[in-house]
mmCIF file with all atom_site columns, C-alpha atoms in Angstrom:
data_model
loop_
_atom_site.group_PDB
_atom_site.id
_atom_site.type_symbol
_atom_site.label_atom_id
_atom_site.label_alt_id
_atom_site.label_comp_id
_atom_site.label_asym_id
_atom_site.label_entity_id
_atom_site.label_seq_id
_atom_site.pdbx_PDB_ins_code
_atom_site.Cartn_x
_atom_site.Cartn_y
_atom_site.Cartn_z
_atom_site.occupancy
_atom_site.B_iso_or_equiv
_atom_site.pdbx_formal_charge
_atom_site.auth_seq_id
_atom_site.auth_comp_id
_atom_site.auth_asym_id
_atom_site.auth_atom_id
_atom_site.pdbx_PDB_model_num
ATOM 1   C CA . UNK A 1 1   ? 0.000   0.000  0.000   1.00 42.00 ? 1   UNK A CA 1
ATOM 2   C CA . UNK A 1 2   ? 3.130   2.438  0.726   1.00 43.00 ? 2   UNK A CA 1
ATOM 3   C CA . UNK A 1 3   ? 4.147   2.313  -2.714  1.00 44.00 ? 3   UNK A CA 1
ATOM 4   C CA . UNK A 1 4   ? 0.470   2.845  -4.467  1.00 45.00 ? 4   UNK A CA 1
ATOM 5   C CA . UNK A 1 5   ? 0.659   5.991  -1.864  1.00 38.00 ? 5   UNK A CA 1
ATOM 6   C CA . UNK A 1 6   ? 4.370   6.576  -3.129  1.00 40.00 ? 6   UNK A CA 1
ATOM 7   C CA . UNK A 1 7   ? 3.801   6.167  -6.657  1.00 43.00 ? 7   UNK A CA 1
ATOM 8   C CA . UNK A 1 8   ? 0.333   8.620  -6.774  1.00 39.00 ? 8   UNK A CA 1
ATOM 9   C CA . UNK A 1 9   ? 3.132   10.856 -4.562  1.00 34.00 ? 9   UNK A CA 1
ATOM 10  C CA . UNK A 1 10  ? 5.360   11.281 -7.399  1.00 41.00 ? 10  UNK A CA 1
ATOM 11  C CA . UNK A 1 11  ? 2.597   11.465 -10.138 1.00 41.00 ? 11  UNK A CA 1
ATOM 12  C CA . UNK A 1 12  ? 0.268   13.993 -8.204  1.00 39.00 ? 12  UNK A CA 1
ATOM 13  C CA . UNK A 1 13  ? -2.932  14.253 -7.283  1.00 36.00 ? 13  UNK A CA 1
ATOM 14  C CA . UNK A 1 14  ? -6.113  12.374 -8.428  1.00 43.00 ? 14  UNK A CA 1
ATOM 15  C CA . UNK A 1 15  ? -7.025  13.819 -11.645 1.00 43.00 ? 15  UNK A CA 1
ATOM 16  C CA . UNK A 1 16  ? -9.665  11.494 -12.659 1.00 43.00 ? 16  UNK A CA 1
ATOM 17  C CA . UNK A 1 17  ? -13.397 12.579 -10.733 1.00 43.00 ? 17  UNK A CA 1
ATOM 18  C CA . UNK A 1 18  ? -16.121 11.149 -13.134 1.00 39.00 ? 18  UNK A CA 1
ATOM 19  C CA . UNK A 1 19  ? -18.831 13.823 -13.452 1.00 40.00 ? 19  UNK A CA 1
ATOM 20  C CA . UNK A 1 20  ? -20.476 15.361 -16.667 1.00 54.00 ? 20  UNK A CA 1
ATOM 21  C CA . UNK A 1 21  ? -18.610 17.517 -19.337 1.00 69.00 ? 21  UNK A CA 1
ATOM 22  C CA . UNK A 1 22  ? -20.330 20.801 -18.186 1.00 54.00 ? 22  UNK A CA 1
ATOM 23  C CA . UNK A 1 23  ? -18.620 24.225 -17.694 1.00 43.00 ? 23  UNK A CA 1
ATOM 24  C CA . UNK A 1 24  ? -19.853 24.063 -14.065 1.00 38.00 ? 24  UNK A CA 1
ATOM 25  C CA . UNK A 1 25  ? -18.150 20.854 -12.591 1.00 40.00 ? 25  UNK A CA 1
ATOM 26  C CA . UNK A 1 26  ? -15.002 19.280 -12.856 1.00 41.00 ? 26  UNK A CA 1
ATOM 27  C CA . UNK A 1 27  ? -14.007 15.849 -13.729 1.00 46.00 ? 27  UNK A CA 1
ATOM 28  C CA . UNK A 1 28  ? -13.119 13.423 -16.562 1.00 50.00 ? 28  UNK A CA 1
ATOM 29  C CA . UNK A 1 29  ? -15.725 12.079 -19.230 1.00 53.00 ? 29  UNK A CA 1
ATOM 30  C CA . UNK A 1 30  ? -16.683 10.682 -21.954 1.00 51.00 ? 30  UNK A CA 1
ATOM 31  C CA . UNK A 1 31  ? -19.676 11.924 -24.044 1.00 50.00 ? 31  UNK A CA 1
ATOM 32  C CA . UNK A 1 32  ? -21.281 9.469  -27.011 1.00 45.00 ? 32  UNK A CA 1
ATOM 33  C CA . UNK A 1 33  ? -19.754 6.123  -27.914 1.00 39.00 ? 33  UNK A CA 1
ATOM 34  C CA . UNK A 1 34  ? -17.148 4.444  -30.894 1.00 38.00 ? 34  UNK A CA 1
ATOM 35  C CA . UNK A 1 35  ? -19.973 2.742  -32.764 1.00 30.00 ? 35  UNK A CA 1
ATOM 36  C CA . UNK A 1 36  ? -22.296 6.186  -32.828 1.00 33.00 ? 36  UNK A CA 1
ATOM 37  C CA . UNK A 1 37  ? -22.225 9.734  -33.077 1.00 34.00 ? 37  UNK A CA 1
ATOM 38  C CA . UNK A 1 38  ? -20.289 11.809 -31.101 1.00 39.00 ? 38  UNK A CA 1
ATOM 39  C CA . UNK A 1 39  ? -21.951 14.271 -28.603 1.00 47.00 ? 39  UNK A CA 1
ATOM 40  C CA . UNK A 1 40  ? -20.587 18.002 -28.419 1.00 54.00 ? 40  UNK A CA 1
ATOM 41  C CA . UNK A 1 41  ? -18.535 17.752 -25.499 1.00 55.00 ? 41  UNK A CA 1
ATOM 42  C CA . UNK A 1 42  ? -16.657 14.698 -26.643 1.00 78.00 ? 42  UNK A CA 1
ATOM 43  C CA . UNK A 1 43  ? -14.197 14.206 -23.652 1.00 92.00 ? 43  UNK A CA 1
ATOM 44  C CA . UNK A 1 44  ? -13.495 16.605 -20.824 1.00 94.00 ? 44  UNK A CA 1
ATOM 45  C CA . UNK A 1 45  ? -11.728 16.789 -17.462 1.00 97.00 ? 45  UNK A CA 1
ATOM 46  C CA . UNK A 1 46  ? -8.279  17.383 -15.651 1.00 98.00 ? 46  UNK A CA 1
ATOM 47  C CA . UNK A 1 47  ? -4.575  16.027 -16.958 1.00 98.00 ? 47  UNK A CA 1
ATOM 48  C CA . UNK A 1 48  ? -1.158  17.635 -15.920 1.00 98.00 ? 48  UNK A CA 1
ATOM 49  C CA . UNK A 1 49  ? 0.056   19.362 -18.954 1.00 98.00 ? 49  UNK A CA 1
ATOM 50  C CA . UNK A 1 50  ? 4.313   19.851 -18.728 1.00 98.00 ? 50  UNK A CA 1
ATOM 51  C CA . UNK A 1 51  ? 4.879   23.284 -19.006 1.00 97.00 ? 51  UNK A CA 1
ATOM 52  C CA . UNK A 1 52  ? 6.817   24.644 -22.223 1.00 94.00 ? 52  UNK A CA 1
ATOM 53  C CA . UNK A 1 53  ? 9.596   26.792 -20.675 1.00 95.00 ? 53  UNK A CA 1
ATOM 54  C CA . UNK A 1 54  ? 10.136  24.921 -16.981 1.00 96.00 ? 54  UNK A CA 1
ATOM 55  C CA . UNK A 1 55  ? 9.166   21.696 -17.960 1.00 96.00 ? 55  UNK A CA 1
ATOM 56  C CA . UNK A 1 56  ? 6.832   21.837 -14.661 1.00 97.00 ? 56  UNK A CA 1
ATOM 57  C CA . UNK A 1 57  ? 3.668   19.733 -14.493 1.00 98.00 ? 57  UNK A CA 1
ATOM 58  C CA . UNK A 1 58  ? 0.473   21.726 -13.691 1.00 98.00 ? 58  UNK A CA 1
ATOM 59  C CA . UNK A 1 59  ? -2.931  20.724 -13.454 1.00 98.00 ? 59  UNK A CA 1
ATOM 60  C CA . UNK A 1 60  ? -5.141  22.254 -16.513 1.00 98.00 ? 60  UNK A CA 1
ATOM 61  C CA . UNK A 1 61  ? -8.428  21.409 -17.640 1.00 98.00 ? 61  UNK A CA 1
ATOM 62  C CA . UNK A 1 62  ? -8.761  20.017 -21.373 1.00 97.00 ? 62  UNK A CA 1
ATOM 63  C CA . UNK A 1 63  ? -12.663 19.860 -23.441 1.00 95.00 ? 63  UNK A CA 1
ATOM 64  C CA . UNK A 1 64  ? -12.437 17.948 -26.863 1.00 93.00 ? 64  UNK A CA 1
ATOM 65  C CA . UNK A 1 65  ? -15.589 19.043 -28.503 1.00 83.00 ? 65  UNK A CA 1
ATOM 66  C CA . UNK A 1 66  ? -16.539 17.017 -31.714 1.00 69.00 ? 66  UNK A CA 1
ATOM 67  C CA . UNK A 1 67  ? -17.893 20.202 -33.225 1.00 67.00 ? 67  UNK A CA 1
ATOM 68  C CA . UNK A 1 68  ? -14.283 21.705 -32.744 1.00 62.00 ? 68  UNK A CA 1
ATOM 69  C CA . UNK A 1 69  ? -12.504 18.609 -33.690 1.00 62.00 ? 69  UNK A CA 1
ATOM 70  C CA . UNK A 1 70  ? -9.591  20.281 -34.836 1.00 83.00 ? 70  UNK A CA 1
ATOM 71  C CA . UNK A 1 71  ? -7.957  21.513 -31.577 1.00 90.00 ? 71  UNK A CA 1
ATOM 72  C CA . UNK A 1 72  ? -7.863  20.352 -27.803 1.00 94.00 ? 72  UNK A CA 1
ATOM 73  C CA . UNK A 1 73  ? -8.526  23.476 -25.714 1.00 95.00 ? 73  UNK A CA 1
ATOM 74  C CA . UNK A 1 74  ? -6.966  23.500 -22.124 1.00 97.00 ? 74  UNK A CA 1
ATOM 75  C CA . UNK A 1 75  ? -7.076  25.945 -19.272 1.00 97.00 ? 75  UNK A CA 1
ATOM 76  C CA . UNK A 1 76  ? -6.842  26.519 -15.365 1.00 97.00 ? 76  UNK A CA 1
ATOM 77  C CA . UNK A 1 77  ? -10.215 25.402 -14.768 1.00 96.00 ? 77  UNK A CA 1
ATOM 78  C CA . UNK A 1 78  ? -13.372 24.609 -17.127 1.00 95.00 ? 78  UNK A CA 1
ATOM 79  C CA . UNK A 1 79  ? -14.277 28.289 -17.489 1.00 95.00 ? 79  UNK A CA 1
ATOM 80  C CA . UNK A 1 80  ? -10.848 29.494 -18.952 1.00 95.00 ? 80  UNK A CA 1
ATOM 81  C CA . UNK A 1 81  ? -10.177 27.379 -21.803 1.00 95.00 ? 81  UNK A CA 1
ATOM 82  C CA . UNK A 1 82  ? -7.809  30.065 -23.109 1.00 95.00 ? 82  UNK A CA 1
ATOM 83  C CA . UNK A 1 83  ? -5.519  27.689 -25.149 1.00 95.00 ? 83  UNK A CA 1
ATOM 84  C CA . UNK A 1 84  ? -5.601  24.677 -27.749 1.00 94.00 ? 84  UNK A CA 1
ATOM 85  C CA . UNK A 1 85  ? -3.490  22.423 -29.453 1.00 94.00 ? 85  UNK A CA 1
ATOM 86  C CA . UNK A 1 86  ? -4.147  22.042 -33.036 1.00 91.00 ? 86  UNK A CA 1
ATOM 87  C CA . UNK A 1 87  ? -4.935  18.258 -33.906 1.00 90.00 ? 87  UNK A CA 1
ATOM 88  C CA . UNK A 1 88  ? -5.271  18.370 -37.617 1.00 85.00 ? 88  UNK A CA 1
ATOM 89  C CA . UNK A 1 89  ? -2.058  16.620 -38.958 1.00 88.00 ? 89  UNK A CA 1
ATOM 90  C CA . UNK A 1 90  ? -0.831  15.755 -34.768 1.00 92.00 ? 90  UNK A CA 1
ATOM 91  C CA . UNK A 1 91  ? 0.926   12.434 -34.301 1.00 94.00 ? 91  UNK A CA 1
ATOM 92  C CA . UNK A 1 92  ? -0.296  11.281 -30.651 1.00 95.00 ? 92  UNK A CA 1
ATOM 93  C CA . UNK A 1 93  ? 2.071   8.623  -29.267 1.00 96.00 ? 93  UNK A CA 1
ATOM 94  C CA . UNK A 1 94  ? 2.335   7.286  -25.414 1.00 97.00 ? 94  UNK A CA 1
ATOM 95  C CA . UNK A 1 95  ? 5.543   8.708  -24.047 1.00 97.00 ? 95  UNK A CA 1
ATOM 96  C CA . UNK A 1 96  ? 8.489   8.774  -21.043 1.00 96.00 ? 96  UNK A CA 1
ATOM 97  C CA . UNK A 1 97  ? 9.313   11.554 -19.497 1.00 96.00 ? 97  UNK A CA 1
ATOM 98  C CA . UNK A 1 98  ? 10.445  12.772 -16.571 1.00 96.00 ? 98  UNK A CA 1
ATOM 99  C CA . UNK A 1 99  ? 9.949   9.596  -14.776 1.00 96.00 ? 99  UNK A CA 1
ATOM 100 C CA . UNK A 1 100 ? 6.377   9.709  -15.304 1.00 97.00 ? 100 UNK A CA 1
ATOM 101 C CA . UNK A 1 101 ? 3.715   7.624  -15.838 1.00 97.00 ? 101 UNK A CA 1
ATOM 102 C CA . UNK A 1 102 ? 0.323   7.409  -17.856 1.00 98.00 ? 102 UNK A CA 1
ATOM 103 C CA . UNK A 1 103 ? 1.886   10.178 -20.627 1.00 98.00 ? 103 UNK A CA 1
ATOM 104 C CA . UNK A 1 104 ? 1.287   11.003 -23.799 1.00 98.00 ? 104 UNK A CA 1
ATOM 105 C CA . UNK A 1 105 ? 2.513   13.427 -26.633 1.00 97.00 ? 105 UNK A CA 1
ATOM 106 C CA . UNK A 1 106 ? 0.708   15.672 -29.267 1.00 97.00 ? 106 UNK A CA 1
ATOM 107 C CA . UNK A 1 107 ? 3.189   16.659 -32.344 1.00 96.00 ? 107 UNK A CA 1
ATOM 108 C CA . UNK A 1 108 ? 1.295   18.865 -34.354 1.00 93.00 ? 108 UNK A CA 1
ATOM 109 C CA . UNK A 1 109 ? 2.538   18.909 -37.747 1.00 90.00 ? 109 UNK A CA 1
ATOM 110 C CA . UNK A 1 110 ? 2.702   22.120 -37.772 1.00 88.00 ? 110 UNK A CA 1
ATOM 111 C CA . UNK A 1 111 ? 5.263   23.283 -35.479 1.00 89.00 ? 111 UNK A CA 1
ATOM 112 C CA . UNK A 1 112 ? 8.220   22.207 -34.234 1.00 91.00 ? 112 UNK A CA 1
ATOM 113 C CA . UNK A 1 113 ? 6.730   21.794 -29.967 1.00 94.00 ? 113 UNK A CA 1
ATOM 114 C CA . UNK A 1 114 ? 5.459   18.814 -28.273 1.00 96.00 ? 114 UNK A CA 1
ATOM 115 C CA . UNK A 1 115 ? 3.027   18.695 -26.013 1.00 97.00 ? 115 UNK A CA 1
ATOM 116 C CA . UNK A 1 116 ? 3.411   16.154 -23.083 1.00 98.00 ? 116 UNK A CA 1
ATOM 117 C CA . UNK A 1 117 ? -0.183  15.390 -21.176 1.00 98.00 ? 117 UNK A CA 1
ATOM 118 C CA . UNK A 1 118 ? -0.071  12.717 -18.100 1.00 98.00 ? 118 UNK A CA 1
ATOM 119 C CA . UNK A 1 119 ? -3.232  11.036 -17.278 1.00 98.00 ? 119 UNK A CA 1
ATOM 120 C CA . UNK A 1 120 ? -4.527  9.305  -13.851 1.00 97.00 ? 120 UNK A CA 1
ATOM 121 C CA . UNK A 1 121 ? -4.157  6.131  -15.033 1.00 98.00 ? 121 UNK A CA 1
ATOM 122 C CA . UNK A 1 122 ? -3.449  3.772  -17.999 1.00 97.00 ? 122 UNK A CA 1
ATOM 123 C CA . UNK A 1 123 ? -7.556  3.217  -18.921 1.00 97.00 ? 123 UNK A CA 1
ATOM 124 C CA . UNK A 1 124 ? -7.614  6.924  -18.805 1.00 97.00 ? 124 UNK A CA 1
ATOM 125 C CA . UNK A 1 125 ? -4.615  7.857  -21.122 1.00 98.00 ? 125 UNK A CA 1
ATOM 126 C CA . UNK A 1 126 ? -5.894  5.387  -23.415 1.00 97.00 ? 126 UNK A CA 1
ATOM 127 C CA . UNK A 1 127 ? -9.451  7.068  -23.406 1.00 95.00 ? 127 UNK A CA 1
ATOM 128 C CA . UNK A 1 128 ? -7.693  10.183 -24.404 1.00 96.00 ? 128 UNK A CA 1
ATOM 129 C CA . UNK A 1 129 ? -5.991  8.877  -26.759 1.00 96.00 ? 129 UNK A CA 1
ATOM 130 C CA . UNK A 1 130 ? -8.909  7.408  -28.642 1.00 93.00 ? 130 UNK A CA 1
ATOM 131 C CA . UNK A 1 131 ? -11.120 9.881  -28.367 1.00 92.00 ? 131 UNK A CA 1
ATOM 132 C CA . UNK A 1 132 ? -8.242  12.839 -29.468 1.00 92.00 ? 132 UNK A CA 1
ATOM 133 C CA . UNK A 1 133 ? -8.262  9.973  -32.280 1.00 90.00 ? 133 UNK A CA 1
ATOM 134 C CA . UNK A 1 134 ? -12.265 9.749  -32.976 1.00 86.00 ? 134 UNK A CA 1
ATOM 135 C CA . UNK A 1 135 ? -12.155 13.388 -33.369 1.00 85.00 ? 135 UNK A CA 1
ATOM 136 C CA . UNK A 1 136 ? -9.662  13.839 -35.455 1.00 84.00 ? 136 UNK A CA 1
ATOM 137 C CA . UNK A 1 137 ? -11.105 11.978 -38.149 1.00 81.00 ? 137 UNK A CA 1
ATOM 138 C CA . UNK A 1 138 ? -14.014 12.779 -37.267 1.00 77.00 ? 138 UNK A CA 1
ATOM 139 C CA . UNK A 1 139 ? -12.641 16.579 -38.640 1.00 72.00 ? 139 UNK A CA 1
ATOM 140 C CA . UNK A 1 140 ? -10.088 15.429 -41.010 1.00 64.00 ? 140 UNK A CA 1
ATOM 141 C CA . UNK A 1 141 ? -10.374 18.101 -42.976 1.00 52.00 ? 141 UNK A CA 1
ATOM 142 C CA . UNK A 1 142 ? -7.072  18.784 -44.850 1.00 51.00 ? 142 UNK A CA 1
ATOM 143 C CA . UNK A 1 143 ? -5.912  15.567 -42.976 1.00 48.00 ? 143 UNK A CA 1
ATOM 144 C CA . UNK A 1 144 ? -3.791  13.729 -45.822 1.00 47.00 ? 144 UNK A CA 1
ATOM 145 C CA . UNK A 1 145 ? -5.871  10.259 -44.014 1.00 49.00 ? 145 UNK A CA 1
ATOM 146 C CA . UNK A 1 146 ? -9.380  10.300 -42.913 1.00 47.00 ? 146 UNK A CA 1
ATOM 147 C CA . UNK A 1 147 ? -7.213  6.878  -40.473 1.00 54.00 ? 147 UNK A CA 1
ATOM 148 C CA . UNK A 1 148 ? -6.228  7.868  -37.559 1.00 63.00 ? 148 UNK A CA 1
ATOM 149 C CA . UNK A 1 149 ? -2.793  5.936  -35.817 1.00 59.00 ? 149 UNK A CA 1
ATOM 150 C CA . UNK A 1 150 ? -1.557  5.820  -32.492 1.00 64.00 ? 150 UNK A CA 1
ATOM 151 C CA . UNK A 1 151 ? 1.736   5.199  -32.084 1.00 60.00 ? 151 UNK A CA 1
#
């Protein structure tokens, strides 16, 4: 049990909550299935995002909307969603970094920076991961492949 409590040490905090993908709570979910259409709010809720300049790991909250299917918006909390990563042309692969676990990357195509996101837990970054997937070719508009691959 002291190294479950040592391991969620090192990765921080409980980031999955499961609640609905509304402005007003917080949490992690998934909206609409594989087989049928997608919902608006797609997938929502908290990852740790590593920081650009000090390669720290902060808490942000990310909304994948299948009406914006192009870009993941993230902020501090669900109602500042002041940035986005473009997913048109991104390759998404699970990653190591920093000693982490339950990462993954986003390489747009686009530019040259790489976004590293850690999830709670394996199930989780693999939900991500598919549904960052499902909506990009859902949108794959001026994708080169409607397929979708992660690596």
């Amino acid at each position: 049990m002291a190294t479950n409590e040592n391991e969620r040490v090192a990765n921080g905090p409980d980031l999955n909550q499961d609640h609905t993908c509304s402005a007003q709570e917080e949490g992690s979910k998934t909206a609409g299935s594989e087989a049928e259409g997608m919902t608006e709010n797609m997938k929502c809720g908290w990852l740790r995002k590593r920081t650009k300049l000090s390669h720290k790991w902060e808490r942000r909250w990310f909304l994948l909307k299948s009406n914006h299917g192009n870009t993941l918006q993230y902020g501090n909390d669900a109602e500042s969603l002041d940035k986005s990563i473009p997913l048109i042309g991104t390759e998404i692969a699970e990653a190591e970094i920093d000693r982490k676990k339950f990462v993954f990357r986003l390489k747009p195509s686009d530019t040259r920076r790489t976004h590293y996101l850690q999830a709670e837990s394996k199930e989780e970054l693999q939900v991500w991961m598919q549904a960052i997937c499902f909506a990009k070719a859902a949108s794959h508009q001026g994708d080169t492949s409607q397929a979708c691959s992660i690596q």
